[in-house]
Coordinates of C-alpha atoms in Angstrom, one line a residue:
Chain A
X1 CA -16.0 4.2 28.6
X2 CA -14.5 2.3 25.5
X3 CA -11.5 3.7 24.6
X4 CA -11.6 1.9 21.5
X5 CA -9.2 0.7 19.1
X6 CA -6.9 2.9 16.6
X7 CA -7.2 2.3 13.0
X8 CA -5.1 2.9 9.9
X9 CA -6.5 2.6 6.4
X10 CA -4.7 2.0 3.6
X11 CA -6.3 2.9 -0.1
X12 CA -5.2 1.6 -3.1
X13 CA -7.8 1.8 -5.5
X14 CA -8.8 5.3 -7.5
X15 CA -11.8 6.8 -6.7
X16 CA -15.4 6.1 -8.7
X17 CA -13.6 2.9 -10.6
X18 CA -13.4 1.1 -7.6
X19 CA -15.4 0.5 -4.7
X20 CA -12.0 0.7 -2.5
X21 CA -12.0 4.4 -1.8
X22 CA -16.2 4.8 -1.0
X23 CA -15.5 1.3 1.3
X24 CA -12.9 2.5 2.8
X25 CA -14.9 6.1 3.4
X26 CA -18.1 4.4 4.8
X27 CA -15.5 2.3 6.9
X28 CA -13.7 5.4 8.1
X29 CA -17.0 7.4 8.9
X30 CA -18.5 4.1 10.6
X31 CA -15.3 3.3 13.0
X32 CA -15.1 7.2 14.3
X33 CA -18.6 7.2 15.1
X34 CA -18.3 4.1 17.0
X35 CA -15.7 5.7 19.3
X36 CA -12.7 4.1 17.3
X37 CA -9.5 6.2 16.5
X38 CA -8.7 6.4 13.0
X39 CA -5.2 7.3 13.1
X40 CA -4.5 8.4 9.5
X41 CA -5.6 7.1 5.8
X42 CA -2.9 6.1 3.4
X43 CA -3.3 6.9 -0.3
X44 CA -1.2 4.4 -2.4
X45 CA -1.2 3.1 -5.7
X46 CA -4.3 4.7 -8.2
X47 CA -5.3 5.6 -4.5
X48 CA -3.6 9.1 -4.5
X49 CA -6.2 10.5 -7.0
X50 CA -8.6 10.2 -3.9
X51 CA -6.9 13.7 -3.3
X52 CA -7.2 15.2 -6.9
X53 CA -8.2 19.0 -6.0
X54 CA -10.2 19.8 -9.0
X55 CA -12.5 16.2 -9.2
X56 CA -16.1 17.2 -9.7
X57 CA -18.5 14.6 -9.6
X58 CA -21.9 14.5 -10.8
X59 CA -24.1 16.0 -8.8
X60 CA -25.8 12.8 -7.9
X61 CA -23.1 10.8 -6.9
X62 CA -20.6 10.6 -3.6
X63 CA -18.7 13.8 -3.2
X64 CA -15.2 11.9 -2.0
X65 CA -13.3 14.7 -1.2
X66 CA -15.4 16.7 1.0
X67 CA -16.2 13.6 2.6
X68 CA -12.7 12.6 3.1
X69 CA -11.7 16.0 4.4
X70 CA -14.8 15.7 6.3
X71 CA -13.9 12.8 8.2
X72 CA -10.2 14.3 8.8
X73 CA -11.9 16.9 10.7
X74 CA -14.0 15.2 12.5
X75 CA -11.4 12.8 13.9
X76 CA -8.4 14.3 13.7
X77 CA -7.2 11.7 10.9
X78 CA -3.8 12.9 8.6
X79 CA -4.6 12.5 5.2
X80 CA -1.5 11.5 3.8
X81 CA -0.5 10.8 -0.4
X82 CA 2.4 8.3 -0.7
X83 CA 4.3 11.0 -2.7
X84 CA 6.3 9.3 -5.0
X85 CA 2.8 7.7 -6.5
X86 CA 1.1 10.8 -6.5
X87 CA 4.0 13.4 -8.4
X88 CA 3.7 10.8 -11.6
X89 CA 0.4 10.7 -11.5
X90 CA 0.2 14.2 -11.2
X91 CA -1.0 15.2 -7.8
X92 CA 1.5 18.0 -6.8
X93 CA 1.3 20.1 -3.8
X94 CA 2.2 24.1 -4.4
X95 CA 5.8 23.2 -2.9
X96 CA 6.4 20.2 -5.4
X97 CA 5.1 22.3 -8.4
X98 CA 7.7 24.9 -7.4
X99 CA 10.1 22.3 -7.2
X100 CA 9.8 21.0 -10.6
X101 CA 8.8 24.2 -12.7
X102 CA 5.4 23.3 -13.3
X103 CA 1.8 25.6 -13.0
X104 CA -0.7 25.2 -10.6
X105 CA -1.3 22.6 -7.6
X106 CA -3.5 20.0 -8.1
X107 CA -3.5 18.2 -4.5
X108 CA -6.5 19.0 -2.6
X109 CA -6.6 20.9 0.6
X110 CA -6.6 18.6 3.8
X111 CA -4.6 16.0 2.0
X112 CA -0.4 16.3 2.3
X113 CA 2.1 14.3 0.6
X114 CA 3.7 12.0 2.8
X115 CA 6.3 9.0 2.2
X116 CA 6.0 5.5 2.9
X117 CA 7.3 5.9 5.8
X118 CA 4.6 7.5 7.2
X119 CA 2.4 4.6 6.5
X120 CA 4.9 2.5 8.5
X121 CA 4.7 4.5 11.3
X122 CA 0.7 4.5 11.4
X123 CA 0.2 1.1 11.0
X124 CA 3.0 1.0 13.9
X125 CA 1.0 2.9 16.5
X126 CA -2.3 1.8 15.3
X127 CA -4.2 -1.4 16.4
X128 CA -5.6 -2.6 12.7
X129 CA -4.3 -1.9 9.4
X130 CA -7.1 -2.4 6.5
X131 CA -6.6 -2.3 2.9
X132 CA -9.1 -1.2 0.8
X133 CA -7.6 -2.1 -2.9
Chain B
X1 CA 8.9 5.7 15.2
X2 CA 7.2 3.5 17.8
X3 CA 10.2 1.4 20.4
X4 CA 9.1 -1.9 18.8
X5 CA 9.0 -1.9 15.1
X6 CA 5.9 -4.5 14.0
X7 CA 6.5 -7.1 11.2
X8 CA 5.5 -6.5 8.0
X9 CA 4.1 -9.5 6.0
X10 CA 3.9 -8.1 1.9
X11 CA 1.7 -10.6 -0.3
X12 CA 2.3 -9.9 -3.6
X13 CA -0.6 -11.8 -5.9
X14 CA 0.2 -9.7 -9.4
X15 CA 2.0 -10.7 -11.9
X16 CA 5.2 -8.3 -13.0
X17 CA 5.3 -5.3 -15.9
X18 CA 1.6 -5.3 -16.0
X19 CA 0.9 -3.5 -13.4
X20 CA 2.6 -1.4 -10.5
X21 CA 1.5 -3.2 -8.2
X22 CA 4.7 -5.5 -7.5
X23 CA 6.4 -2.3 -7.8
X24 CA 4.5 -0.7 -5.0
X25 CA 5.0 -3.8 -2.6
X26 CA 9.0 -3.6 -3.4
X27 CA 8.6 -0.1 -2.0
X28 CA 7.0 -0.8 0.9
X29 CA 9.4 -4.1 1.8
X30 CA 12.4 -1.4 1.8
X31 CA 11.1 1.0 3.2
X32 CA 9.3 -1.1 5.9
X33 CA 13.1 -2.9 6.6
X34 CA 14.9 0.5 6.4
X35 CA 12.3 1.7 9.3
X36 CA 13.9 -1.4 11.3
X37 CA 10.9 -3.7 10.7
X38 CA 10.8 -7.5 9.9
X39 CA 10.0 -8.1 6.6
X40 CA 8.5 -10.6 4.6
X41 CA 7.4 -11.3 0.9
X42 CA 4.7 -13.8 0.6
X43 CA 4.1 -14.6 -3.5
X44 CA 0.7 -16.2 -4.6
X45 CA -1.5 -16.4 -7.5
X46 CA 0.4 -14.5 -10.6
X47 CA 3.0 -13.0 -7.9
X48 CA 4.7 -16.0 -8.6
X49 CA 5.9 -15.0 -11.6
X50 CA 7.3 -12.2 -10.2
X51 CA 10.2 -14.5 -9.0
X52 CA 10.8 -16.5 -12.7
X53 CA 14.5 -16.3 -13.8
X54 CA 15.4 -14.4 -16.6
X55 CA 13.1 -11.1 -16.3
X56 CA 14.1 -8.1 -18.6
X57 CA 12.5 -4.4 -18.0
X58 CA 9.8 -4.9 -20.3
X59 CA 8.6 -3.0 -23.0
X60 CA 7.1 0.2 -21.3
X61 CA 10.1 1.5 -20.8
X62 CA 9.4 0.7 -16.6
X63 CA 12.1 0.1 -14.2
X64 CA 12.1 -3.6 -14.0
X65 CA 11.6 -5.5 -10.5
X66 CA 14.2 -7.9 -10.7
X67 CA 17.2 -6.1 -9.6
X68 CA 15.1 -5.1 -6.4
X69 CA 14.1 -8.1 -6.0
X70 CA 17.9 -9.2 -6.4
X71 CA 18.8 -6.3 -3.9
X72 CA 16.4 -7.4 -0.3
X73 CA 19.0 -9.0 1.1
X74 CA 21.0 -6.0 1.5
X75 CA 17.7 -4.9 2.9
X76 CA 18.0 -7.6 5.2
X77 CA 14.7 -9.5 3.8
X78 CA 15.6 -12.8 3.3
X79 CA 12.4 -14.8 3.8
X80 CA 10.6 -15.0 0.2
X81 CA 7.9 -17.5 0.4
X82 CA 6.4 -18.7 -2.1
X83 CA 2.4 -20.4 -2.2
X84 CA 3.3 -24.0 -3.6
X85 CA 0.1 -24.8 -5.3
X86 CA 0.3 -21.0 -7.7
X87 CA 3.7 -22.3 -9.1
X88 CA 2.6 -25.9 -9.8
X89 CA -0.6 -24.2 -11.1
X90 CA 1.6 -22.4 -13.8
X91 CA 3.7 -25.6 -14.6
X92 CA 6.4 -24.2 -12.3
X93 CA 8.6 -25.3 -9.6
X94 CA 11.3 -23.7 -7.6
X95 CA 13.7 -24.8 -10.6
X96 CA 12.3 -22.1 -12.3
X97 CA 13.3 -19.2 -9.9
X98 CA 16.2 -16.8 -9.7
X99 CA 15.8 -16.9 -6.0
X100 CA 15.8 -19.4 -3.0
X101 CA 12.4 -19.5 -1.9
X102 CA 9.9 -21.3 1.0
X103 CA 6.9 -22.7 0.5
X104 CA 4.6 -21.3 3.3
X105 CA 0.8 -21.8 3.6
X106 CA 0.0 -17.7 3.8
X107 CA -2.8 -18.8 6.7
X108 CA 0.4 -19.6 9.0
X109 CA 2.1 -16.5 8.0
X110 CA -1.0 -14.0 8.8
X111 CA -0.5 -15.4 11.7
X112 CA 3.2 -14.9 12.6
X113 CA 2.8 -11.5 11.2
X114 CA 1.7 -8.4 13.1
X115 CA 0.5 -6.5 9.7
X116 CA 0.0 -7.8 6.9
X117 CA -0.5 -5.5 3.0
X118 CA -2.0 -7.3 -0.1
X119 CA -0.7 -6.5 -3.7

């Protein structure tokens, strides 16, 4: 049996702009189902609206989110928003709308805020690091 | 955080104020060095003029890069290299820069480096 090899991805360009976030999807989906670990996705840059709660595509095109959170189920991936790139953008989990007085959370569910530091330590314990920008 | 921190190789290829991407790459040097990894900034392209003497904030009322980029070596970053070819491309040479700088081909770099992020 192929253990495989551990993956981190790192995405750094905002959703239905750029290809980055559906590449970096279809690469996700691809390595898990070729017995590859993906440790944890990194959203960076215009990459954090990857994890905008209320995004509602057209009904003909990719559903991101739902995929994402898909593919953190099926492999056990962390979903994790560079935070300081996500708050000005406005991506704000229910803690860090507490925090700074403001209504309503607007970070999806499966996805947490996480600091660069996190990404560090992925790309540490992971085999390949690939940025999808 | 893992008993052997990896290198970190950081290619910047935007140009400053425009964007946040030179920005974005600062934070990840200083974070990646405070996290006890080696660090590296590799500039290429417009990057380059990321490294231009003189810079102010700019007019979008952005923190400007400069005074991170003046700060690394307190970081403990102190390889900048710099892709010859992007600064003679501009009319520039290393005259032009508020910082020593190497010039590195980025092909031997990838290689020295265990991970390597593109800006």
């Amino acid at each position: 049996m192929n253990d495989g090899l551990r993956y981190t991805l790192l995405v750094m360009g905002a959703p239905y702009s750029r290809q980055a976030s559906h590449s970096a999807l279809r690469f996700g989906e691809a390595l898990v189902a070729a017995n590859h670990r993906l440790e944890g996705v990194f959203f960076y840059h215009d990459g954090v609206y990857n994890a905008a709660r209320l995004m509602t595509p057209p009904q003909d095109e990719p559903r991101l989110a739902s995929r994402w959170q898909a593919l953190a189920d099926a492999s056990g991936a962390r979903l994790m928003v560079c935070v300081a790139s996500a708050l000005k953008r406005g991506l704000l989990d229910a803690r860090e709308a507490e925090r700074h007085g403001v209504r309503g959370e607007t970070l999806a569910p499966g996805f947490e805020l996480a600091g660069l530091g996190q990404l560090v330590h992925a790309t540490a314990i992971s085999d390949r690091t690939l940025t999808f920008a | 955080m893992p008993d052997t921190p990896v290198s970190l190789l950081i290619v910047v290829r935007h140009a400053p104020h425009g964007t946040s991407w030179l920005r974005e790459a600062l934070d990840l040097a200083l974070v990646g060095a405070t996290f006890g990894c080696e660090v590296a900034l590799h500039f290429c392209d417009e990057g380059v003029m990321a490294l231009v003497e003189g810079q102010g904030a700019g007019a979008l009322g952005q923190k400007g890069t400069a005074p991170t980029i003046d700060a690394l070596s307190l970081y403990d970053i102190e390889r900048l290299y710099v892709d010859e070819s992007s600064l003679s491309d501009r009319g520039l040479d290393s005259e032009a820069l508020a910082h020593e700088v190497e010039f590195a081909e980025l092909a031997e770099l990838v290689r020295e480096f265990d991970r390597v992020f593109t800006f």
